[in-house]
Amino acid sequence: MARGDVDAALALVDSEVEWTPTVWSGSSARGRERVREWMLQFGDDLEHLRVNLEAVEPSNGRVLALGTVFDRRGDHAFATRAGWIFEVAGGLVGRARAFSTWEDARIAAGGA
């Protein structure tokens, strides 16, 4: 996603992925094409989206990530910290869930 390559990002997700990438979106997308639709809201090259990952660690067969999401549209911009859990099987993300804090993501992943 950092390169703005939607197709490269989608190549890393399962065709039946369950994608809940933001805590504020309130819903999840199921399937690669729905994830594509979600990503394209940030522009064809994801030019309105930037995610800075600050920490990534394995936990109970999942991958936890902590970062800051930056979104800008015209004169409006915002940044928010978030935690994610990525469930990976066969080298593809099968499920991605977002949390408002790193601690919430750790708890959901079964960590302390």
PDB file of N, CA and C in Angstrom:
ATOM      1  N   MET A   1       0.818  -1.192   0.000  1.00  0.00           N
ATOM      2  CA  MET A   1       0.000   0.000   0.000  1.00  0.00           C
ATOM      3  C   MET A   1       0.862   1.257   0.000  1.00  0.00           C
ATOM      4  N   ALA A   2       2.036   1.161   0.592  1.00  0.00           N
ATOM      5  CA  ALA A   2       2.886   2.349   0.663  1.00  0.00           C
ATOM      6  C   ALA A   2       3.295   2.836  -0.721  1.00  0.00           C
ATOM      7  N   ARG A   3       3.394   1.913  -1.694  1.00  0.00           N
ATOM      8  CA  ARG A   3       3.768   2.302  -3.053  1.00  0.00           C
ATOM      9  C   ARG A   3       2.557   2.755  -3.854  1.00  0.00           C
ATOM     10  N   GLY A   4       1.365   2.636  -3.275  1.00  0.00           N
ATOM     11  CA  GLY A   4       0.168   3.024  -3.994  1.00  0.00           C
ATOM     12  C   GLY A   4      -0.267   1.998  -5.017  1.00  0.00           C
ATOM     13  N   ASP A   5       0.185   0.771  -4.871  1.00  0.00           N
ATOM     14  CA  ASP A   5      -0.109  -0.288  -5.825  1.00  0.00           C
ATOM     15  C   ASP A   5      -1.216  -1.175  -5.262  1.00  0.00           C
ATOM     16  N   VAL A   6      -2.448  -0.874  -5.639  1.00  0.00           N
ATOM     17  CA  VAL A   6      -3.606  -1.604  -5.127  1.00  0.00           C
ATOM     18  C   VAL A   6      -3.510  -3.082  -5.498  1.00  0.00           C
ATOM     19  N   ASP A   7      -3.145  -3.375  -6.739  1.00  0.00           N
ATOM     20  CA  ASP A   7      -3.076  -4.774  -7.177  1.00  0.00           C
ATOM     21  C   ASP A   7      -2.028  -5.559  -6.393  1.00  0.00           C
ATOM     22  N   ALA A   8      -0.890  -4.942  -6.100  1.00  0.00           N
ATOM     23  CA  ALA A   8       0.146  -5.621  -5.310  1.00  0.00           C
ATOM     24  C   ALA A   8      -0.363  -5.897  -3.900  1.00  0.00           C
ATOM     25  N   ALA A   9      -1.079  -4.954  -3.310  1.00  0.00           N
ATOM     26  CA  ALA A   9      -1.641  -5.160  -1.974  1.00  0.00           C
ATOM     27  C   ALA A   9      -2.685  -6.272  -2.000  1.00  0.00           C
ATOM     28  N   LEU A  10      -3.524  -6.285  -3.018  1.00  0.00           N
ATOM     29  CA  LEU A  10      -4.569  -7.302  -3.118  1.00  0.00           C
ATOM     30  C   LEU A  10      -4.006  -8.695  -3.368  1.00  0.00           C
ATOM     31  N   ALA A  11      -2.837  -8.781  -3.953  1.00  0.00           N
ATOM     32  CA  ALA A  11      -2.208 -10.081  -4.180  1.00  0.00           C
ATOM     33  C   ALA A  11      -1.836 -10.756  -2.863  1.00  0.00           C
ATOM     34  N   LEU A  12      -1.834  -9.995  -1.770  1.00  0.00           N
ATOM     35  CA  LEU A  12      -1.470 -10.527  -0.459  1.00  0.00           C
ATOM     36  C   LEU A  12      -2.668 -10.973   0.368  1.00  0.00           C
ATOM     37  N   VAL A  13      -3.878 -10.823  -0.182  1.00  0.00           N
ATOM     38  CA  VAL A  13      -5.071 -11.210   0.565  1.00  0.00           C
ATOM     39  C   VAL A  13      -5.788 -12.369  -0.126  1.00  0.00           C
ATOM     40  N   ASP A  14      -6.389 -13.223   0.673  1.00  0.00           N
ATOM     41  CA  ASP A  14      -7.158 -14.355   0.180  1.00  0.00           C
ATOM     42  C   ASP A  14      -8.375 -13.857  -0.605  1.00  0.00           C
ATOM     43  N   SER A  15      -8.804 -14.616  -1.580  1.00  0.00           N
ATOM     44  CA  SER A  15      -9.951 -14.193  -2.392  1.00  0.00           C
ATOM     45  C   SER A  15     -11.227 -14.053  -1.573  1.00  0.00           C
ATOM     46  N   GLU A  16     -11.298 -14.723  -0.425  1.00  0.00           N
ATOM     47  CA  GLU A  16     -12.481 -14.637   0.453  1.00  0.00           C
ATOM     48  C   GLU A  16     -12.168 -13.884   1.749  1.00  0.00           C
ATOM     49  N   VAL A  17     -11.196 -13.015   1.723  1.00  0.00           N
ATOM     50  CA  VAL A  17     -10.760 -12.283   2.907  1.00  0.00           C
ATOM     51  C   VAL A  17     -11.925 -11.576   3.601  1.00  0.00           C
ATOM     52  N   GLU A  18     -11.844 -11.527   4.936  1.00  0.00           N
ATOM     53  CA  GLU A  18     -12.747 -10.681   5.730  1.00  0.00           C
ATOM     54  C   GLU A  18     -11.915  -9.489   6.179  1.00  0.00           C
ATOM     55  N   TRP A  19     -12.293  -8.292   5.753  1.00  0.00           N
ATOM     56  CA  TRP A  19     -11.458  -7.096   5.891  1.00  0.00           C
ATOM     57  C   TRP A  19     -12.208  -6.045   6.686  1.00  0.00           C
ATOM     58  N   THR A  20     -11.759  -5.775   7.894  1.00  0.00           N
ATOM     59  CA  THR A  20     -12.299  -4.692   8.714  1.00  0.00           C
ATOM     60  C   THR A  20     -11.113  -3.811   9.080  1.00  0.00           C
ATOM     61  N   PRO A  21     -10.674  -2.973   8.144  1.00  0.00           N
ATOM     62  CA  PRO A  21      -9.399  -2.285   8.299  1.00  0.00           C
ATOM     63  C   PRO A  21      -9.428  -1.039   9.163  1.00  0.00           C
ATOM     64  N   THR A  22     -10.606  -0.483   9.411  1.00  0.00           N
ATOM     65  CA  THR A  22     -10.668   0.732  10.221  1.00  0.00           C
ATOM     66  C   THR A  22     -11.712   0.595  11.305  1.00  0.00           C
ATOM     67  N   VAL A  23     -11.427   1.188  12.441  1.00  0.00           N
ATOM     68  CA  VAL A  23     -12.385   1.124  13.549  1.00  0.00           C
ATOM     69  C   VAL A  23     -13.560   2.057  13.312  1.00  0.00           C
ATOM     70  N   TRP A  24     -13.383   3.052  12.460  1.00  0.00           N
ATOM     71  CA  TRP A  24     -14.445   4.019  12.248  1.00  0.00           C
ATOM     72  C   TRP A  24     -15.380   3.639  11.097  1.00  0.00           C
ATOM     73  N   SER A  25     -15.005   2.634  10.285  1.00  0.00           N
ATOM     74  CA  SER A  25     -15.867   2.278   9.159  1.00  0.00           C
ATOM     75  C   SER A  25     -17.088   1.491   9.587  1.00  0.00           C
ATOM     76  N   GLY A  26     -16.973   0.749  10.693  1.00  0.00           N
ATOM     77  CA  GLY A  26     -18.129   0.066  11.252  1.00  0.00           C
ATOM     78  C   GLY A  26     -18.589  -1.176  10.518  1.00  0.00           C
ATOM     79  N   SER A  27     -18.010  -1.469   9.377  1.00  0.00           N
ATOM     80  CA  SER A  27     -18.421  -2.673   8.669  1.00  0.00           C
ATOM     81  C   SER A  27     -17.210  -3.334   8.056  1.00  0.00           C
ATOM     82  N   SER A  28     -17.409  -4.574   7.664  1.00  0.00           N
ATOM     83  CA  SER A  28     -16.302  -5.273   7.048  1.00  0.00           C
ATOM     84  C   SER A  28     -16.629  -5.563   5.588  1.00  0.00           C
ATOM     85  N   ALA A  29     -15.583  -5.763   4.829  1.00  0.00           N
ATOM     86  CA  ALA A  29     -15.712  -6.133   3.424  1.00  0.00           C
ATOM     87  C   ALA A  29     -15.320  -7.597   3.321  1.00  0.00           C
ATOM     88  N   ARG A  30     -16.035  -8.337   2.515  1.00  0.00           N
ATOM     89  CA  ARG A  30     -15.688  -9.742   2.319  1.00  0.00           C
ATOM     90  C   ARG A  30     -15.356  -9.959   0.844  1.00  0.00           C
ATOM     91  N   GLY A  31     -14.174 -10.496   0.623  1.00  0.00           N
ATOM     92  CA  GLY A  31     -13.729 -10.782  -0.730  1.00  0.00           C
ATOM     93  C   GLY A  31     -12.792  -9.720  -1.272  1.00  0.00           C
ATOM     94  N   ARG A  32     -11.925 -10.157  -2.152  1.00  0.00           N
ATOM     95  CA  ARG A  32     -10.879  -9.288  -2.709  1.00  0.00           C
ATOM     96  C   ARG A  32     -11.461  -8.081  -3.447  1.00  0.00           C
ATOM     97  N   GLU A  33     -12.540  -8.265  -4.203  1.00  0.00           N
ATOM     98  CA  GLU A  33     -13.099  -7.140  -4.959  1.00  0.00           C
ATOM     99  C   GLU A  33     -13.709  -6.087  -4.044  1.00  0.00           C
ATOM    100  N   ARG A  34     -14.319  -6.493  -2.947  1.00  0.00           N
ATOM    101  CA  ARG A  34     -14.840  -5.513  -1.979  1.00  0.00           C
ATOM    102  C   ARG A  34     -13.706  -4.745  -1.317  1.00  0.00           C
ATOM    103  N   VAL A  35     -12.594  -5.433  -1.058  1.00  0.00           N
ATOM    104  CA  VAL A  35     -11.420  -4.756  -0.485  1.00  0.00           C
ATOM    105  C   VAL A  35     -10.882  -3.750  -1.499  1.00  0.00           C
ATOM    106  N   ARG A  36     -10.861  -4.118  -2.779  1.00  0.00           N
ATOM    107  CA  ARG A  36     -10.425  -3.180  -3.821  1.00  0.00           C
ATOM    108  C   ARG A  36     -11.292  -1.925  -3.783  1.00  0.00           C
ATOM    109  N   GLU A  37     -12.614  -2.098  -3.714  1.00  0.00           N
ATOM    110  CA  GLU A  37     -13.531  -0.951  -3.651  1.00  0.00           C
ATOM    111  C   GLU A  37     -13.211  -0.078  -2.445  1.00  0.00           C
ATOM    112  N   TRP A  38     -12.947  -0.715  -1.296  1.00  0.00           N
ATOM    113  CA  TRP A  38     -12.623   0.044  -0.085  1.00  0.00           C
ATOM    114  C   TRP A  38     -11.337   0.840  -0.289  1.00  0.00           C
ATOM    115  N   MET A  39     -10.318   0.204  -0.853  1.00  0.00           N
ATOM    116  CA  MET A  39      -9.034   0.877  -1.058  1.00  0.00           C
ATOM    117  C   MET A  39      -9.160   2.057  -2.018  1.00  0.00           C
ATOM    118  N   LEU A  40      -9.955   1.896  -3.069  1.00  0.00           N
ATOM    119  CA  LEU A  40     -10.039   2.938  -4.096  1.00  0.00           C
ATOM    120  C   LEU A  40     -10.718   4.219  -3.613  1.00  0.00           C
ATOM    121  N   GLN A  41     -11.354   4.181  -2.441  1.00  0.00           N
ATOM    122  CA  GLN A  41     -11.887   5.428  -1.894  1.00  0.00           C
ATOM    123  C   GLN A  41     -10.764   6.405  -1.566  1.00  0.00           C
ATOM    124  N   PHE A  42      -9.539   5.890  -1.468  1.00  0.00           N
ATOM    125  CA  PHE A  42      -8.374   6.726  -1.165  1.00  0.00           C
ATOM    126  C   PHE A  42      -7.654   7.174  -2.426  1.00  0.00           C
ATOM    127  N   GLY A  43      -8.276   6.992  -3.578  1.00  0.00           N
ATOM    128  CA  GLY A  43      -7.690   7.391  -4.849  1.00  0.00           C
ATOM    129  C   GLY A  43      -7.133   6.200  -5.600  1.00  0.00           C
ATOM    130  N   ASP A  44      -7.013   6.344  -6.904  1.00  0.00           N
ATOM    131  CA  ASP A  44      -6.549   5.243  -7.751  1.00  0.00           C
ATOM    132  C   ASP A  44      -5.179   4.726  -7.340  1.00  0.00           C
ATOM    133  N   ASP A  45      -4.328   5.598  -6.859  1.00  0.00           N
ATOM    134  CA  ASP A  45      -2.994   5.203  -6.411  1.00  0.00           C
ATOM    135  C   ASP A  45      -2.855   5.329  -4.898  1.00  0.00           C
ATOM    136  N   LEU A  46      -3.981   5.316  -4.199  1.00  0.00           N
ATOM    137  CA  LEU A  46      -4.016   5.449  -2.734  1.00  0.00           C
ATOM    138  C   LEU A  46      -3.361   6.752  -2.276  1.00  0.00           C
ATOM    139  N   GLU A  47      -3.447   7.774  -3.124  1.00  0.00           N
ATOM    140  CA  GLU A  47      -2.745   9.022  -2.823  1.00  0.00           C
ATOM    141  C   GLU A  47      -3.283   9.744  -1.592  1.00  0.00           C
ATOM    142  N   HIS A  48      -4.475   9.404  -1.130  1.00  0.00           N
ATOM    143  CA  HIS A  48      -5.042  10.065   0.052  1.00  0.00           C
ATOM    144  C   HIS A  48      -4.751   9.307   1.340  1.00  0.00           C
ATOM    145  N   LEU A  49      -4.094   8.170   1.234  1.00  0.00           N
ATOM    146  CA  LEU A  49      -3.880   7.303   2.388  1.00  0.00           C
ATOM    147  C   LEU A  49      -2.396   7.080   2.629  1.00  0.00           C
ATOM    148  N   ARG A  50      -2.005   7.150   3.893  1.00  0.00           N
ATOM    149  CA  ARG A  50      -0.655   6.767   4.307  1.00  0.00           C
ATOM    150  C   ARG A  50      -0.769   6.056   5.647  1.00  0.00           C
ATOM    151  N   VAL A  51      -0.096   4.942   5.784  1.00  0.00           N
ATOM    152  CA  VAL A  51      -0.071   4.204   7.043  1.00  0.00           C
ATOM    153  C   VAL A  51       1.383   4.059   7.460  1.00  0.00           C
ATOM    154  N   ASN A  52       1.706   4.571   8.628  1.00  0.00           N
ATOM    155  CA  ASN A  52       3.051   4.405   9.190  1.00  0.00           C
ATOM    156  C   ASN A  52       2.979   3.321  10.250  1.00  0.00           C
ATOM    157  N   LEU A  53       3.611   2.185   9.987  1.00  0.00           N
ATOM    158  CA  LEU A  53       3.669   1.117  10.979  1.00  0.00           C
ATOM    159  C   LEU A  53       4.795   1.395  11.954  1.00  0.00           C
ATOM    160  N   GLU A  54       4.467   1.272  13.236  1.00  0.00           N
ATOM    161  CA  GLU A  54       5.448   1.535  14.283  1.00  0.00           C
ATOM    162  C   GLU A  54       5.924   0.260  14.954  1.00  0.00           C
ATOM    163  N   ALA A  55       5.102  -0.783  14.909  1.00  0.00           N
ATOM    164  CA  ALA A  55       5.479  -2.061  15.514  1.00  0.00           C
ATOM    165  C   ALA A  55       4.703  -3.173  14.822  1.00  0.00           C
ATOM    166  N   VAL A  56       5.378  -4.300  14.636  1.00  0.00           N
ATOM    167  CA  VAL A  56       4.760  -5.494  14.072  1.00  0.00           C
ATOM    168  C   VAL A  56       5.309  -6.674  14.862  1.00  0.00           C
ATOM    169  N   GLU A  57       4.408  -7.545  15.333  1.00  0.00           N
ATOM    170  CA  GLU A  57       4.880  -8.701  16.096  1.00  0.00           C
ATOM    171  C   GLU A  57       3.929  -9.881  15.939  1.00  0.00           C
ATOM    172  N   PRO A  58       4.484 -11.096  15.951  1.00  0.00           N
ATOM    173  CA  PRO A  58       3.636 -12.286  15.902  1.00  0.00           C
ATOM    174  C   PRO A  58       2.985 -12.516  17.261  1.00  0.00           C
ATOM    175  N   SER A  59       1.775 -13.078  17.258  1.00  0.00           N
ATOM    176  CA  SER A  59       1.081 -13.379  18.510  1.00  0.00           C
ATOM    177  C   SER A  59       0.055 -14.465  18.254  1.00  0.00           C
ATOM    178  N   ASN A  60       0.289 -15.636  18.836  1.00  0.00           N
ATOM    179  CA  ASN A  60      -0.678 -16.730  18.764  1.00  0.00           C
ATOM    180  C   ASN A  60      -1.118 -17.047  17.340  1.00  0.00           C
ATOM    181  N   GLY A  61      -0.164 -17.141  16.421  1.00  0.00           N
ATOM    182  CA  GLY A  61      -0.489 -17.480  15.046  1.00  0.00           C
ATOM    183  C   GLY A  61      -1.046 -16.333  14.234  1.00  0.00           C
ATOM    184  N   ARG A  62      -1.018 -15.149  14.770  1.00  0.00           N
ATOM    185  CA  ARG A  62      -1.495 -13.959  14.072  1.00  0.00           C
ATOM    186  C   ARG A  62      -0.363 -12.941  14.028  1.00  0.00           C
ATOM    187  N   VAL A  63      -0.591 -11.879  13.282  1.00  0.00           N
ATOM    188  CA  VAL A  63       0.367 -10.779  13.253  1.00  0.00           C
ATOM    189  C   VAL A  63      -0.331  -9.538  13.796  1.00  0.00           C
ATOM    190  N   LEU A  64       0.273  -8.930  14.812  1.00  0.00           N
ATOM    191  CA  LEU A  64      -0.233  -7.676  15.373  1.00  0.00           C
ATOM    192  C   LEU A  64       0.567  -6.534  14.781  1.00  0.00           C
ATOM    193  N   ALA A  65      -0.115  -5.449  14.484  1.00  0.00           N
ATOM    194  CA  ALA A  65       0.567  -4.261  13.969  1.00  0.00           C
ATOM    195  C   ALA A  65       0.000  -3.031  14.671  1.00  0.00           C
ATOM    196  N   LEU A  66       0.853  -2.061  14.904  1.00  0.00           N
ATOM    197  CA  LEU A  66       0.465  -0.786  15.492  1.00  0.00           C
ATOM    198  C   LEU A  66       0.961   0.309  14.582  1.00  0.00           C
ATOM    199  N   GLY A  67       0.114   1.267  14.307  1.00  0.00           N
ATOM    200  CA  GLY A  67       0.553   2.344  13.437  1.00  0.00           C
ATOM    201  C   GLY A  67      -0.359   3.546  13.493  1.00  0.00           C
ATOM    202  N   THR A  68      -0.082   4.478  12.616  1.00  0.00           N
ATOM    203  CA  THR A  68      -0.873   5.688  12.491  1.00  0.00           C
ATOM    204  C   THR A  68      -1.369   5.779  11.055  1.00  0.00           C
ATOM    205  N   VAL A  69      -2.660   6.043  10.902  1.00  0.00           N
ATOM    206  CA  VAL A  69      -3.285   6.189   9.599  1.00  0.00           C
ATOM    207  C   VAL A  69      -3.452   7.673   9.315  1.00  0.00           C
ATOM    208  N   PHE A  70      -3.002   8.095   8.154  1.00  0.00           N
ATOM    209  CA  PHE A  70      -3.151   9.485   7.707  1.00  0.00           C
ATOM    210  C   PHE A  70      -4.056   9.481   6.480  1.00  0.00           C
ATOM    211  N   ASP A  71      -5.075  10.319   6.508  1.00  0.00           N
ATOM    212  CA  ASP A  71      -6.022  10.414   5.392  1.00  0.00           C
ATOM    213  C   ASP A  71      -6.195  11.894   5.090  1.00  0.00           C
ATOM    214  N   ARG A  72      -6.127  12.247   3.805  1.00  0.00           N
ATOM    215  CA  ARG A  72      -6.345  13.653   3.451  1.00  0.00           C
ATOM    216  C   ARG A  72      -7.218  13.734   2.206  1.00  0.00           C
ATOM    217  N   ARG A  73      -8.145  14.675   2.237  1.00  0.00           N
ATOM    218  CA  ARG A  73      -9.037  14.934   1.102  1.00  0.00           C
ATOM    219  C   ARG A  73      -9.179  16.437   0.987  1.00  0.00           C
ATOM    220  N   GLY A  74      -8.636  17.020  -0.048  1.00  0.00           N
ATOM    221  CA  GLY A  74      -8.718  18.465  -0.222  1.00  0.00           C
ATOM    222  C   GLY A  74      -8.074  19.174   0.946  1.00  0.00           C
ATOM    223  N   ASP A  75      -8.839  20.051   1.596  1.00  0.00           N
ATOM    224  CA  ASP A  75      -8.325  20.806   2.741  1.00  0.00           C
ATOM    225  C   ASP A  75      -8.462  20.054   4.059  1.00  0.00           C
ATOM    226  N   HIS A  76      -9.040  18.871   4.044  1.00  0.00           N
ATOM    227  CA  HIS A  76      -9.292  18.107   5.264  1.00  0.00           C
ATOM    228  C   HIS A  76      -8.285  16.970   5.397  1.00  0.00           C
ATOM    229  N   ALA A  77      -7.773  16.812   6.597  1.00  0.00           N
ATOM    230  CA  ALA A  77      -6.828  15.742   6.870  1.00  0.00           C
ATOM    231  C   ALA A  77      -7.021  15.274   8.303  1.00  0.00           C
ATOM    232  N   PHE A  78      -6.722  14.012   8.530  1.00  0.00           N
ATOM    233  CA  PHE A  78      -6.735  13.528   9.894  1.00  0.00           C
ATOM    234  C   PHE A  78      -5.725  12.412  10.046  1.00  0.00           C
ATOM    235  N   ALA A  79      -5.374  12.175  11.287  1.00  0.00           N
ATOM    236  CA  ALA A  79      -4.473  11.074  11.621  1.00  0.00           C
ATOM    237  C   ALA A  79      -5.022  10.394  12.858  1.00  0.00           C
ATOM    238  N   THR A  80      -4.938   9.084  12.883  1.00  0.00           N
ATOM    239  CA  THR A  80      -5.385   8.335  14.052  1.00  0.00           C
ATOM    240  C   THR A  80      -4.518   7.102  14.232  1.00  0.00           C
ATOM    241  N   ARG A  81      -4.251   6.768  15.471  1.00  0.00           N
ATOM    242  CA  ARG A  81      -3.487   5.558  15.772  1.00  0.00           C
ATOM    243  C   ARG A  81      -4.452   4.383  15.784  1.00  0.00           C
ATOM    244  N   ALA A  82      -3.945   3.235  15.396  1.00  0.00           N
ATOM    245  CA  ALA A  82      -4.775   2.036  15.354  1.00  0.00           C
ATOM    246  C   ALA A  82      -3.911   0.802  15.560  1.00  0.00           C
ATOM    247  N   GLY A  83      -4.564  -0.264  15.960  1.00  0.00           N
ATOM    248  CA  GLY A  83      -3.932  -1.572  16.036  1.00  0.00           C
ATOM    249  C   GLY A  83      -4.683  -2.506  15.104  1.00  0.00           C
ATOM    250  N   TRP A  84      -3.976  -3.474  14.543  1.00  0.00           N
ATOM    251  CA  TRP A  84      -4.601  -4.442  13.639  1.00  0.00           C
ATOM    252  C   TRP A  84      -4.160  -5.843  14.000  1.00  0.00           C
ATOM    253  N   ILE A  85      -5.036  -6.792  13.721  1.00  0.00           N
ATOM    254  CA  ILE A  85      -4.685  -8.208  13.767  1.00  0.00           C
ATOM    255  C   ILE A  85      -4.861  -8.741  12.355  1.00  0.00           C
ATOM    256  N   PHE A  86      -3.820  -9.386  11.861  1.00  0.00           N
ATOM    257  CA  PHE A  86      -3.873 -10.035  10.555  1.00  0.00           C
ATOM    258  C   PHE A  86      -3.730 -11.533  10.771  1.00  0.00           C
ATOM    259  N   GLU A  87      -4.708 -12.286  10.277  1.00  0.00           N
ATOM    260  CA  GLU A  87      -4.629 -13.740  10.317  1.00  0.00           C
ATOM    261  C   GLU A  87      -4.164 -14.200   8.943  1.00  0.00           C
ATOM    262  N   VAL A  88      -3.041 -14.908   8.922  1.00  0.00           N
ATOM    263  CA  VAL A  88      -2.397 -15.283   7.663  1.00  0.00           C
ATOM    264  C   VAL A  88      -2.344 -16.801   7.560  1.00  0.00           C
ATOM    265  N   ALA A  89      -2.719 -17.315   6.395  1.00  0.00           N
ATOM    266  CA  ALA A  89      -2.614 -18.750   6.118  1.00  0.00           C
ATOM    267  C   ALA A  89      -2.162 -18.904   4.670  1.00  0.00           C
ATOM    268  N   GLY A  90      -1.208 -19.759   4.462  1.00  0.00           N
ATOM    269  CA  GLY A  90      -0.710 -19.984   3.113  1.00  0.00           C
ATOM    270  C   GLY A  90      -0.124 -18.742   2.474  1.00  0.00           C
ATOM    271  N   GLY A  91       0.387 -17.840   3.297  1.00  0.00           N
ATOM    272  CA  GLY A  91       1.004 -16.618   2.784  1.00  0.00           C
ATOM    273  C   GLY A  91       0.033 -15.513   2.426  1.00  0.00           C
ATOM    274  N   LEU A  92      -1.282 -15.728   2.679  1.00  0.00           N
ATOM    275  CA  LEU A  92      -2.286 -14.713   2.352  1.00  0.00           C
ATOM    276  C   LEU A  92      -3.059 -14.294   3.590  1.00  0.00           C
ATOM    277  N   VAL A  93      -3.445 -13.028   3.633  1.00  0.00           N
ATOM    278  CA  VAL A  93      -4.265 -12.528   4.732  1.00  0.00           C
ATOM    279  C   VAL A  93      -5.690 -13.033   4.520  1.00  0.00           C
ATOM    280  N   GLY A  94      -6.193 -13.774   5.494  1.00  0.00           N
ATOM    281  CA  GLY A  94      -7.563 -14.283   5.428  1.00  0.00           C
ATOM    282  C   GLY A  94      -8.531 -13.431   6.208  1.00  0.00           C
ATOM    283  N   ARG A  95      -7.997 -12.708   7.189  1.00  0.00           N
ATOM    284  CA  ARG A  95      -8.828 -11.837   8.009  1.00  0.00           C
ATOM    285  C   ARG A  95      -7.970 -10.699   8.523  1.00  0.00           C
ATOM    286  N   ALA A  96      -8.518  -9.491   8.464  1.00  0.00           N
ATOM    287  CA  ALA A  96      -7.834  -8.308   8.992  1.00  0.00           C
ATOM    288  C   ALA A  96      -8.848  -7.533   9.814  1.00  0.00           C
ATOM    289  N   ARG A  97      -8.504  -7.241  11.048  1.00  0.00           N
ATOM    290  CA  ARG A  97      -9.400  -6.484  11.922  1.00  0.00           C
ATOM    291  C   ARG A  97      -8.646  -5.314  12.541  1.00  0.00           C
ATOM    292  N   ALA A  98      -9.335  -4.195  12.652  1.00  0.00           N
ATOM    293  CA  ALA A  98      -8.739  -2.991  13.240  1.00  0.00           C
ATOM    294  C   ALA A  98      -9.269  -2.770  14.644  1.00  0.00           C
ATOM    295  N   PHE A  99      -8.441  -2.128  15.457  1.00  0.00           N
ATOM    296  CA  PHE A  99      -8.790  -1.793  16.840  1.00  0.00           C
ATOM    297  C   PHE A  99      -8.317  -0.379  17.124  1.00  0.00           C
ATOM    298  N   SER A 100      -9.009   0.286  18.040  1.00  0.00           N
ATOM    299  CA  SER A 100      -8.677   1.681  18.319  1.00  0.00           C
ATOM    300  C   SER A 100      -7.390   1.833  19.125  1.00  0.00           C
ATOM    301  N   THR A 101      -6.933   0.761  19.765  1.00  0.00           N
ATOM    302  CA  THR A 101      -5.679   0.835  20.512  1.00  0.00           C
ATOM    303  C   THR A 101      -4.876  -0.451  20.319  1.00  0.00           C
ATOM    304  N   TRP A 102      -3.580  -0.333  20.539  1.00  0.00           N
ATOM    305  CA  TRP A 102      -2.682  -1.482  20.510  1.00  0.00           C
ATOM    306  C   TRP A 102      -3.105  -2.486  21.569  1.00  0.00           C
ATOM    307  N   GLU A 103      -3.449  -1.995  22.751  1.00  0.00           N
ATOM    308  CA  GLU A 103      -3.852  -2.883  23.845  1.00  0.00           C
ATOM    309  C   GLU A 103      -5.090  -3.691  23.466  1.00  0.00           C
ATOM    310  N   ASP A 104      -6.083  -3.048  22.856  1.00  0.00           N
ATOM    311  CA  ASP A 104      -7.274  -3.778  22.419  1.00  0.00           C
ATOM    312  C   ASP A 104      -6.930  -4.860  21.405  1.00  0.00           C
ATOM    313  N   ALA A 105      -6.013  -4.570  20.502  1.00  0.00           N
ATOM    314  CA  ALA A 105      -5.592  -5.579  19.513  1.00  0.00           C
ATOM    315  C   ALA A 105      -4.883  -6.735  20.194  1.00  0.00           C
ATOM    316  N   ARG A 106      -4.023  -6.441  21.151  1.00  0.00           N
ATOM    317  CA  ARG A 106      -3.311  -7.495  21.875  1.00  0.00           C
ATOM    318  C   ARG A 106      -4.265  -8.385  22.640  1.00  0.00           C
ATOM    319  N   ILE A 107      -5.235  -7.788  23.309  1.00  0.00           N
ATOM    320  CA  ILE A 107      -6.220  -8.558  24.064  1.00  0.00           C
ATOM    321  C   ILE A 107      -7.033  -9.453  23.126  1.00  0.00           C
ATOM    322  N   ALA A 108      -7.471  -8.896  21.996  1.00  0.00           N
ATOM    323  CA  ALA A 108      -8.250  -9.671  21.041  1.00  0.00           C
ATOM    324  C   ALA A 108      -7.448 -10.836  20.453  1.00  0.00           C
ATOM    325  N   ALA A 109      -6.144 -10.668  20.354  1.00  0.00           N
ATOM    326  CA  ALA A 109      -5.285 -11.708  19.813  1.00  0.00           C
ATOM    327  C   ALA A 109      -4.943 -12.758  20.858  1.00  0.00           C
ATOM    328  N   GLY A 110      -5.408 -12.540  22.096  1.00  0.00           N
ATOM    329  CA  GLY A 110      -5.135 -13.492  23.155  1.00  0.00           C
ATOM    330  C   GLY A 110      -3.836 -13.222  23.889  1.00  0.00           C
ATOM    331  N   GLY A 111      -3.242 -12.068  23.639  1.00  0.00           N
ATOM    332  CA  GLY A 111      -2.003 -11.702  24.323  1.00  0.00           C
ATOM    333  C   GLY A 111      -2.302 -10.913  25.582  1.00  0.00           C
ATOM    334  N   ALA A 112      -1.272 -10.596  26.305  1.00  0.00           N
ATOM    335  CA  ALA A 112      -1.452  -9.822  27.543  1.00  0.00           C
ATOM    336  C   ALA A 112      -1.157  -8.361  27.309  1.00  0.00           C
TER     337      ALA A 112
END
